[in-house]
């Protein structure tokens, strides 16, 4: 019977070849991986390596050209100049503040879409979070410039509500203030939180989706009030989501150079420093060394998050 | 009446916070759309003095905008195609295999979106300088494809992992070899995930600025055109119109991708 | 006659867990053969080794005398009915059923003809255009069966095929499967954890435990003469006394502690722990004075259930002839 069934036209590619690979699943997998690995190996890893190598190249002080002579001078310069440390601290502080604020604002939205909305409402919330996330990055930055401008929309709205005094007081506050929201750390903070908020909402919602509703019911059944259930059941189970989201908010803030240059106070941020050093200053070795800083900071952040048990519930 | 509410109904405060958050997310986009129609040519005025379609007509006559638009669409198309091929290969290789280096490879593939974009951009620039490659259409594509691969990879591997292993076994049990199973079972099952991944990759590439600045040289993609306008505010109303066009070009594929991948869509 | 299937010293481990440990047996042509055991006992892995989804680490599988150990699933003339049915959701019932023929490039007209035959055989003649999602559990089960049988396999493998059905439907399908097997004369290899199912349907049953076969026998022999303590307990829930003898609950009489023991019987005194009413019979669980828990099953008549509440003292007795000696573990 098998012979009668197999009597059709010969399959292509030949079955013998299919069987040869079927017996060698690992080889087949590695063969599939050849093109993507070639791409990542040459284009991406090759470039990252080139970047790292550049940070050890010397720079000719007079002609401002790079000479391929190995030196640690750039790294010494990066680590010893107090201004550089300021930039790193300022960027890190902003990243931490943005991460915390994003988590606080994101949680109720995520909780609502994961646990309380159902059917059409859930779909609506998903789209409502996803659309702003995928809306053009530059358009959103541009919008915030219009909103935060000295005579912009936010100022107009606050004046209409009679709250313009509050804004003035905030702008006079040292550290976060400035001549207007478009040139203050406060304005930059608002824009960062806005930009990365969906990256925080979606992982938290995904984590909460995975929490069986029966756990909440069990907590209530065992006598916990809603607030107790939140602190003892919901929040610990949402931690992996918060951790995942915070990696985005932290990493995206550390590396961004457009927001600090479009909306921001005069103080430099890591991304701007990298951009400026490779551009107008023409100091690629210093830019390369500086770009390693966010990687190190993200590494430290991940290690701390892991030690705090942020991934335990995964 | 409190007593008529379900025991786990959200409190008023939590509902307010959720809806306020959604409003916060949408207000800036809404404002930009509104400003594309303002009659004022100094768009910092609020509220807009009146509404008009005049700026759309003016923007459509600008050849520099069309040129940038064409370049962006071209780059996004080629980058998406490369990402579809490479991302799908990677997903199929890693979905079920017992390769030991699986975790390391997964990390490698997601690295371009996990690390700040400026690092990818500067790294590509450094490599181009060392290798003596001039910036061009193709250097932009190379940068975009690198972070688009992971989008396709994630979409396809998520779908592959949701497929019950018994479907593949059933197909082989019924006499289909690896190729036939791929063509008749796996490909139809991942087709929508592929399409969705492609849409997302296209949208991501079309809108990319952080990496593009480093790899584009004198080429002006639409985001670069837009970026220059941010610092040289010549014709604000035109910029507003382009902003609306950019939103439209990116959001259509995103909505389609969402439609293709939502879990409870009833395609079964 | 060559065996339909033969396994010789098959071993399959997953990491440190040995799923199938040096198992050898042969299945005759046309036999209804069941593999019975608790979950994790190795029965499903054995089935997957026969189907070709798992490669044995050592040992060999023979299909009608031919070594197929290295042959991929699509090269073996066996077909499987999966526990979750594994119907392809993007194909109609008809396309699911003809899949095996189509991948072998059988002409469309013949595909159609044989599919109609098969769908009629499983009583789904007018369901060809439906999608799997539009079918009930029992209908999916039949489609899975038709999809496998249309290829006229030498052996049909069934992996707990009735597990997802409710009790009534399961009993109907048991009968139908049995009749179908007799009519087609195909060898069936049936995996189940339900001893009643295995006993009522099979020609022979292999009892699996911890990757090994504890006993391989016809149902009657398995029930009447369990060879190991595990087989005795798992098939029909026999009592194991002193670790060496099996006594079935229905052969144990409950008597007054004062009553004398007739000649040729064994007698144990103890206290009733619990009783369960089960319709035709009543189960009594008695803790004997030497600490063993023994279950007696008696027809539920007034004379046995009188005034024997948990806590009451009773004597249990059974004939020597009802004690089955077990092999040492």
PDB file of N, CA and C in Angstrom, chain A residues 97-130:
ATOM      1  N   UNK A  97      14.629  59.071  37.819  1.00  0.00           N
ATOM      2  CA  UNK A  97      13.395  59.818  38.065  1.00  0.00           C
ATOM      3  C   UNK A  97      12.328  59.460  37.034  1.00  0.00           C
ATOM      4  N   UNK A  98      12.740  59.378  35.776  1.00  0.00           N
ATOM      5  CA  UNK A  98      11.787  59.065  34.699  1.00  0.00           C
ATOM      6  C   UNK A  98      11.217  57.659  34.901  1.00  0.00           C
ATOM      7  N   UNK A  99      12.092  56.715  35.282  1.00  0.00           N
ATOM      8  CA  UNK A  99      11.640  55.337  35.479  1.00  0.00           C
ATOM      9  C   UNK A  99      10.593  55.253  36.587  1.00  0.00           C
ATOM     10  N   UNK A 100      10.877  55.915  37.705  1.00  0.00           N
ATOM     11  CA  UNK A 100       9.935  55.860  38.835  1.00  0.00           C
ATOM     12  C   UNK A 100       8.602  56.496  38.448  1.00  0.00           C
ATOM     13  N   UNK A 101       8.679  57.691  37.842  1.00  0.00           N
ATOM     14  CA  UNK A 101       7.434  58.381  37.478  1.00  0.00           C
ATOM     15  C   UNK A 101       6.642  57.555  36.464  1.00  0.00           C
ATOM     16  N   UNK A 102       7.344  56.984  35.492  1.00  0.00           N
ATOM     17  CA  UNK A 102       6.646  56.198  34.469  1.00  0.00           C
ATOM     18  C   UNK A 102       5.956  54.995  35.107  1.00  0.00           C
ATOM     19  N   UNK A 103       6.635  54.350  36.068  1.00  0.00           N
ATOM     20  CA  UNK A 103       6.033  53.179  36.712  1.00  0.00           C
ATOM     21  C   UNK A 103       4.769  53.581  37.460  1.00  0.00           C
ATOM     22  N   UNK A 104       4.826  54.725  38.156  1.00  0.00           N
ATOM     23  CA  UNK A 104       3.665  55.154  38.951  1.00  0.00           C
ATOM     24  C   UNK A 104       2.488  55.501  38.039  1.00  0.00           C
ATOM     25  N   UNK A 105       2.770  56.211  36.947  1.00  0.00           N
ATOM     26  CA  UNK A 105       1.668  56.585  36.049  1.00  0.00           C
ATOM     27  C   UNK A 105       1.168  55.356  35.280  1.00  0.00           C
ATOM     28  N   UNK A 106       2.100  54.456  34.940  1.00  0.00           N
ATOM     29  CA  UNK A 106       1.720  53.315  34.096  1.00  0.00           C
ATOM     30  C   UNK A 106       0.853  52.308  34.846  1.00  0.00           C
ATOM     31  N   UNK A 107       1.116  52.139  36.138  1.00  0.00           N
ATOM     32  CA  UNK A 107       0.462  51.036  36.839  1.00  0.00           C
ATOM     33  C   UNK A 107      -1.067  51.052  36.764  1.00  0.00           C
ATOM     34  N   UNK A 108      -1.706  52.184  37.096  1.00  0.00           N
ATOM     35  CA  UNK A 108      -3.175  52.157  37.022  1.00  0.00           C
ATOM     36  C   UNK A 108      -3.703  51.847  35.627  1.00  0.00           C
ATOM     37  N   UNK A 109      -3.009  52.360  34.604  1.00  0.00           N
ATOM     38  CA  UNK A 109      -3.467  52.092  33.234  1.00  0.00           C
ATOM     39  C   UNK A 109      -3.338  50.599  32.944  1.00  0.00           C
ATOM     40  N   UNK A 110      -2.165  50.045  33.261  1.00  0.00           N
ATOM     41  CA  UNK A 110      -1.924  48.627  32.999  1.00  0.00           C
ATOM     42  C   UNK A 110      -2.906  47.767  33.779  1.00  0.00           C
ATOM     43  N   UNK A 111      -3.107  48.125  35.028  1.00  0.00           N
ATOM     44  CA  UNK A 111      -4.000  47.362  35.884  1.00  0.00           C
ATOM     45  C   UNK A 111      -5.420  47.392  35.332  1.00  0.00           C
ATOM     46  N   UNK A 112      -5.820  48.565  34.875  1.00  0.00           N
ATOM     47  CA  UNK A 112      -7.176  48.697  34.358  1.00  0.00           C
ATOM     48  C   UNK A 112      -7.342  47.847  33.104  1.00  0.00           C
ATOM     49  N   UNK A 113      -6.368  47.938  32.186  1.00  0.00           N
ATOM     50  CA  UNK A 113      -6.543  47.206  30.934  1.00  0.00           C
ATOM     51  C   UNK A 113      -6.390  45.706  31.113  1.00  0.00           C
ATOM     52  N   UNK A 114      -5.584  45.290  32.092  1.00  0.00           N
ATOM     53  CA  UNK A 114      -5.361  43.857  32.264  1.00  0.00           C
ATOM     54  C   UNK A 114      -6.446  43.208  33.111  1.00  0.00           C
ATOM     55  N   UNK A 115      -6.896  43.902  34.154  1.00  0.00           N
ATOM     56  CA  UNK A 115      -7.746  43.238  35.143  1.00  0.00           C
ATOM     57  C   UNK A 115      -9.206  43.683  35.118  1.00  0.00           C
ATOM     58  N   UNK A 116      -9.480  44.890  34.657  1.00  0.00           N
ATOM     59  CA  UNK A 116     -10.855  45.370  34.807  1.00  0.00           C
ATOM     60  C   UNK A 116     -11.586  45.518  33.494  1.00  0.00           C
ATOM     61  N   UNK A 117     -10.826  45.801  32.418  1.00  0.00           N
ATOM     62  CA  UNK A 117     -11.494  45.937  31.129  1.00  0.00           C
ATOM     63  C   UNK A 117     -11.636  44.555  30.514  1.00  0.00           C
ATOM     64  N   UNK A 118     -12.696  44.360  29.722  1.00  0.00           N
ATOM     65  CA  UNK A 118     -12.828  43.075  29.041  1.00  0.00           C
ATOM     66  C   UNK A 118     -13.404  43.313  27.656  1.00  0.00           C
ATOM     67  N   UNK A 119     -13.166  42.360  26.792  1.00  0.00           N
ATOM     68  CA  UNK A 119     -13.731  42.412  25.449  1.00  0.00           C
ATOM     69  C   UNK A 119     -13.297  43.650  24.691  1.00  0.00           C
ATOM     70  N   UNK A 120     -14.286  44.393  24.209  1.00  0.00           N
ATOM     71  CA  UNK A 120     -14.011  45.558  23.381  1.00  0.00           C
ATOM     72  C   UNK A 120     -13.203  46.604  24.128  1.00  0.00           C
ATOM     73  N   UNK A 121     -13.490  46.755  25.439  1.00  0.00           N
ATOM     74  CA  UNK A 121     -12.815  47.768  26.226  1.00  0.00           C
ATOM     75  C   UNK A 121     -11.329  47.451  26.328  1.00  0.00           C
ATOM     76  N   UNK A 122     -11.019  46.175  26.502  1.00  0.00           N
ATOM     77  CA  UNK A 122      -9.613  45.767  26.602  1.00  0.00           C
ATOM     78  C   UNK A 122      -8.902  46.079  25.282  1.00  0.00           C
ATOM     79  N   UNK A 123      -9.553  45.737  24.178  1.00  0.00           N
ATOM     80  CA  UNK A 123      -8.964  46.012  22.862  1.00  0.00           C
ATOM     81  C   UNK A 123      -8.754  47.511  22.698  1.00  0.00           C
ATOM     82  N   UNK A 124      -9.746  48.291  23.133  1.00  0.00           N
ATOM     83  CA  UNK A 124      -9.628  49.744  23.036  1.00  0.00           C
ATOM     84  C   UNK A 124      -8.400  50.237  23.791  1.00  0.00           C
ATOM     85  N   UNK A 125      -8.216  49.746  25.026  1.00  0.00           N
ATOM     86  CA  UNK A 125      -7.078  50.188  25.828  1.00  0.00           C
ATOM     87  C   UNK A 125      -5.757  49.792  25.171  1.00  0.00           C
ATOM     88  N   UNK A 126      -5.715  48.579  24.617  1.00  0.00           N
ATOM     89  CA  UNK A 126      -4.476  48.146  23.964  1.00  0.00           C
ATOM     90  C   UNK A 126      -4.118  49.086  22.825  1.00  0.00           C
ATOM     91  N   UNK A 127      -5.117  49.370  21.981  1.00  0.00           N
ATOM     92  CA  UNK A 127      -4.859  50.262  20.855  1.00  0.00           C
ATOM     93  C   UNK A 127      -4.506  51.654  21.364  1.00  0.00           C
ATOM     94  N   UNK A 128      -5.197  52.084  22.425  1.00  0.00           N
ATOM     95  CA  UNK A 128      -4.977  53.429  22.952  1.00  0.00           C
ATOM     96  C   UNK A 128      -3.571  53.593  23.522  1.00  0.00           C
ATOM     97  N   UNK A 129      -2.944  52.504  23.937  1.00  0.00           N
ATOM     98  CA  UNK A 129      -1.565  52.597  24.428  1.00  0.00           C
ATOM     99  C   UNK A 129      -0.587  52.418  23.273  1.00  0.00           C
ATOM    100  N   UNK A 130      -0.969  51.551  22.338  1.00  0.00           N
ATOM    101  CA  UNK A 130      -0.033  51.224  21.265  1.00  0.00           C
ATOM    102  C   UNK A 130       0.093  52.353  20.247  1.00  0.00           C
TER     103      UNK A 130
END
